[in-house]
C-alpha cells in the first residue's frame, strides 16, 4: 500500500479506549436499570429525521448548530436532542400508546458547536419523560427526583442536591409585583443569581425597569431559605393575592411531600427559588441537580414539567414531566476529576493460558467456566510465558488459569489471583467458586468513588 | 397553535413501538452478554467521521450510498459499517491497545439504499473481531463459530447451520486448474450456487472461459459433502499439488477440530465449499449462518479471516477474524415471521393501584418492592378503577397491587396475577416472593420461539 490516510477522529467526538468504554457502559447500564425499575419503557428513534419534522419548533441558535443536508431530494437533519423525536413519536403513535406513557431513551445527539475542551458535537443524552393524555397528576413530578436520587446513589455519588422550583410560583410572584410583562427577562436574570451574584442581578433588574422596591422584593423573595417545610410556609405568607402563585405553591408543596414519601433524604433535595431553567417550555415544576463539591460544573441532571409536548405535530394536549442527563459530558467530567473507579474496567474475569500444544482441554475448561457464569478468554497466541501472563496484566484481567500436563492429567486447573499473587490448583468447581467470591466483591463496587 | 407538521419517520428507518423495542433490546442484551463472556471489550465509535478517513477504502456502489455532506468547511460522512471505524480506531490507538484485541460493537450504520420492504437505511450491526499484531493464531477462527452457536441458542434459535469454508482452499484449487486469473470471478459465480443452481453456474463458468473438464472439476469439487471429517479427507485427496490449497485444508482442519473442542454440536456446523463471501478482503476462513427452515433469508451471521485490517491507515500488519450480524434486519424478519416471544415485552413487573387519596403508603410499598428487585410502577392518575386496571392490562403488566384502607391498616398489600386472576392479600415479603417466582419463569423464556 502506498499513501496512508491519517487515522483520526473528529474533534468534539468522544471515542474511548476500552477500559474507559467499560466504565461508560457501566454508568449507562446503571441508568437503564434504574429507569426500568420504575416501569419506564425503552425508546430508540432514528438519528436522522426529515428537517421539516425535526425543525418544526427549532429556531435561532439551535438551528445553526444542526447537521442538516440533502440526500437526493430529501432534506435531512441529525437529531439535536431527544425531546423533539419523542414529541414526533408520541404524536405519530398516539393511538398505539398507553398513557401515561413513561419512556427512557439514551442516545447520541448532534450539535455543531464551536469545538472546545469538554464540549461535544456528538454526545449521549439520557432522558426520561412521563407523558399524560390531556392531564398528568402532579405527583408524577415527585417521582422524578426519587429516580435522580436512585441513579446517583447507585452510581456511588451521594454528594448532590436536587434543586426544585415551580415556574408558577415565580411568574405568579412577578405578576403580584406588576412585572408580568417582563417575566421572561426577569427569570433569565434571576436564573443567573449564582453565576453573577446579588448585586449584578439587582443591576440587571434595574436596567430592565424595576424600581428599588421591586428589586428589593425580588431579592428578598429569591433568598427565601430553610427546610422544605419552612420555605413552603414562607411562600404561603405571600398567598391569596395571585391564583397562579397559589397554584404553584400548592404544587411545590405536593411535590416536596411526595419526594419525602419516596424516601429521598432531606439532605439531597431542597427548594431553590432561583432556578427557572433556560428553556421556555417548562410551565410548572423545574429541577436542577448540583454536585455539591463541584458547583462550577453546573447542573448534572435537569428537567421539569411542560404543558404540551407535541403542539407542533398534534392538537392533542400532551402534558409531561421529564429529566435529562448529559451523559457524555458527565462522564468526561467525572473521568477528568479522577472519580471513576477502575473496578469496572475489565473485560474478562479469567485468562486461560494453555501451557501445552493440545488446546482441547483448555477449550473445554473455558466452556465449563463460561457456563458457570464467568467471562473467560483463552490466550491462543504462541508466545513466551512472560508475554502471556503480561497480557492478563496489561488488560487488568483479575485471574490467570494455567493448564499444563499436570493439570490435564489430574483434570484440574491452576488459578493465579493476579492482584495478590496467590495460586491454587484444584477442580474447576472449586476454583470457579474462589474466583466468583473475589469477583463479586469487585462487581459490587460503585463506579463513582469520591474518596 | 396553527399549522401542524405531520409527524412522520423517514422510510427505511426502523422505529419500534415499546413492546417491540423491549424485544429488540432483549436480543441486543443477549448478544452483549455472550460477547462479554468470551472477553470481548466494548467499543463505541462516532457515527460521523471525516469523509477522507471513512472513504479511504470505499468505492463504487458503497460510496454512492453514503450520507456525505459539508458542515462549515468539513467534509463529513456517516459510517456505513463498523469495520472501517474499527480499522481507523486500531490504527489510531495501536500503541494503547493490547493485542490480540477483541472488541464487540453494536451500533447504527447508514446506507442510502433504494427503499424497499425489509431494507433499511439506518440499521444496527453487531460486530465482533479479534485483531492480532502481525500474527493471529488460526484457532481464533474456531472460537467465533462457538460464539455464533452460543448467541443463537441463547436467543432460542437452534435450527441453524454455520457454514465454514476457507478462501485458500478455493483459490488453491483454482490455481491447480490453471484458472487463477479468474479466481475472483469464479468465486463470485460459485458463491451463487444455491441461488441460481448447478446448471446456471456451469453456464456462467463456461462464459468465463472454463472448458468442459474444468467445469466438471469445479462442480465436482464444490459438491463434496459428508461429515466434517469426511470432507477434510476428500480435500486431502487433492493435496500435494498446490501450497495455498494445502495450507487452506490444514487451516480448515484446525478450525473444525477447534469448533468440536468448543462443544458446538455437529448438526450446527458444516464445511460448505460453495461459500466465499462477496467482500474481497477475506483471505482464509469464511463463515455464513443459515436459518435452516428459512434459507431464503440468506446468511444471518457472516464473517471471516482477513490479512490486514487497516492497511489504508498504517504500515502495521493487523490480521483479524470477525463476524457480523445485521441486527435490524434479523429482528425485522423474526418479528414478521412471528418468532418473537411476548415474554420480554413488558416494562414493569407490578402496577401499584392506590385506592385511597393518601399516596404515601403506596409510595412506600413501591420503594420496598423496588428494593426487593421488582420493577414497580404506581398508577397516579385520578381515574375510575376500571381504567386503572385496564392500564395494567394494556401494557401487559403481569401483577396489579391494590392498596386500600384495609391494606394500609394491616400493613399489607393485595396482589392480583393479571394472567390467572388469582388474588392474594399478604405482607410485602410474601407477595414479593410470590411475584418473583412467577416472573423468573417468564424471564427465563427465550426471546425466539420457533413453535
Coordinates of N, CA and C in Angstrom, one line a residue, chain B residues 148 152 157-164 194 267-272 275 277 287-302 329-330 334 450:
Chain B
X148 N -21.1 -17.8 17.7 CA -22.4 -17.8 16.9 C -23.3 -18.8 17.5
X152 N -27.1 -17.8 19.1 CA -28.4 -18.2 18.6 C -29.1 -19.2 19.6
X157 N -32.9 -19.9 19.2 CA -32.9 -20.4 17.8 C -31.9 -21.5 17.7
X158 N -32.3 -22.7 17.6 CA -31.3 -23.8 17.5 C -31.3 -24.4 16.1
X159 N -32.2 -24.0 15.3 CA -32.4 -24.6 13.9 C -31.5 -23.9 12.9
X160 N -30.2 -23.8 13.1 CA -29.3 -23.1 12.2 C -28.1 -23.9 11.9
X161 N -27.4 -23.5 10.8 CA -26.2 -24.2 10.4 C -25.1 -23.1 10.1
X162 N -24.0 -23.3 10.8 CA -22.9 -22.4 10.5 C -22.1 -23.1 9.4
X163 N -22.0 -22.4 8.2 CA -21.2 -22.9 7.1 C -19.8 -22.4 7.1
X164 N -18.9 -23.2 7.0 CA -17.5 -22.8 7.1 C -16.7 -23.2 5.8
X194 N -26.2 -21.8 -4.6 CA -27.5 -22.1 -4.0 C -28.6 -21.2 -4.6
X267 N -24.5 -31.0 14.3 CA -25.6 -30.6 13.5 C -25.7 -29.1 13.2
X268 N -24.9 -28.3 14.0 CA -25.0 -26.8 13.8 C -23.8 -26.2 13.0
X269 N -23.0 -27.1 12.5 CA -21.9 -26.5 11.6 C -21.5 -27.5 10.5
X270 N -21.1 -27.0 9.4 CA -20.5 -27.9 8.4 C -19.6 -27.1 7.4
X271 N -18.7 -27.9 6.8 CA -17.9 -27.3 5.7 C -18.8 -27.1 4.5
X272 N -18.8 -26.0 3.9 CA -19.5 -25.7 2.7 C -18.6 -25.1 1.7
X275 N -19.3 -21.5 -0.2 CA -19.4 -20.1 0.2 C -18.0 -19.5 0.1
X277 N -18.1 -15.6 0.4 CA -18.3 -14.2 0.8 C -18.0 -13.2 -0.3
X287 N -17.3 -17.6 7.0 CA -18.5 -18.1 7.7 C -19.7 -17.5 7.1
X288 N -20.8 -18.4 7.0 CA -22.1 -17.9 6.9 C -23.0 -18.7 7.8
X289 N -24.1 -18.2 8.2 CA -25.0 -18.9 9.1 C -26.4 -18.9 8.5
X290 N -27.0 -20.1 8.3 CA -28.3 -20.2 7.7 C -29.3 -20.6 8.7
X291 N -30.5 -20.0 8.7 CA -31.6 -20.4 9.5 C -32.3 -21.5 8.6
X292 N -32.1 -22.8 9.1 CA -32.4 -23.9 8.2 C -33.8 -23.9 7.6
X293 N -34.8 -23.5 8.4 CA -36.2 -23.5 7.8 C -36.5 -22.3 6.9
X294 N -35.6 -21.4 6.9 CA -35.8 -20.2 6.1 C -34.5 -19.8 5.3
X295 N -34.0 -20.7 4.4 CA -32.8 -20.4 3.6 C -33.0 -19.2 2.8
X296 N -34.2 -18.8 2.5 CA -34.5 -17.7 1.6 C -34.0 -16.3 2.1
X297 N -33.8 -16.3 3.5 CA -33.4 -15.0 4.0 C -31.9 -14.8 4.0
X298 N -31.2 -15.9 3.5 CA -29.7 -15.7 3.4 C -29.0 -15.8 4.7
X299 N -27.8 -15.4 4.7 CA -27.0 -15.6 5.9 C -27.4 -14.6 7.0
X300 N -27.5 -15.1 8.2 CA -27.9 -14.2 9.4 C -26.7 -13.9 10.2
X301 N -25.6 -14.5 9.9 CA -24.3 -14.1 10.6 C -23.2 -14.5 9.8
X302 N -22.4 -13.6 9.3 CA -21.3 -13.9 8.4 C -20.0 -13.2 8.8
X329 N -32.2 -6.1 10.5 CA -32.8 -7.0 9.5 C -33.3 -8.3 10.2
X330 N -32.4 -8.8 11.0 CA -32.7 -10.1 11.7 C -34.0 -9.9 12.6
X334 N -37.5 -11.9 12.0 CA -38.0 -12.8 13.1 C -39.4 -12.3 13.6
X450 N -39.7 -20.9 18.2 CA -39.9 -21.4 16.8 C -41.3 -22.1 16.7

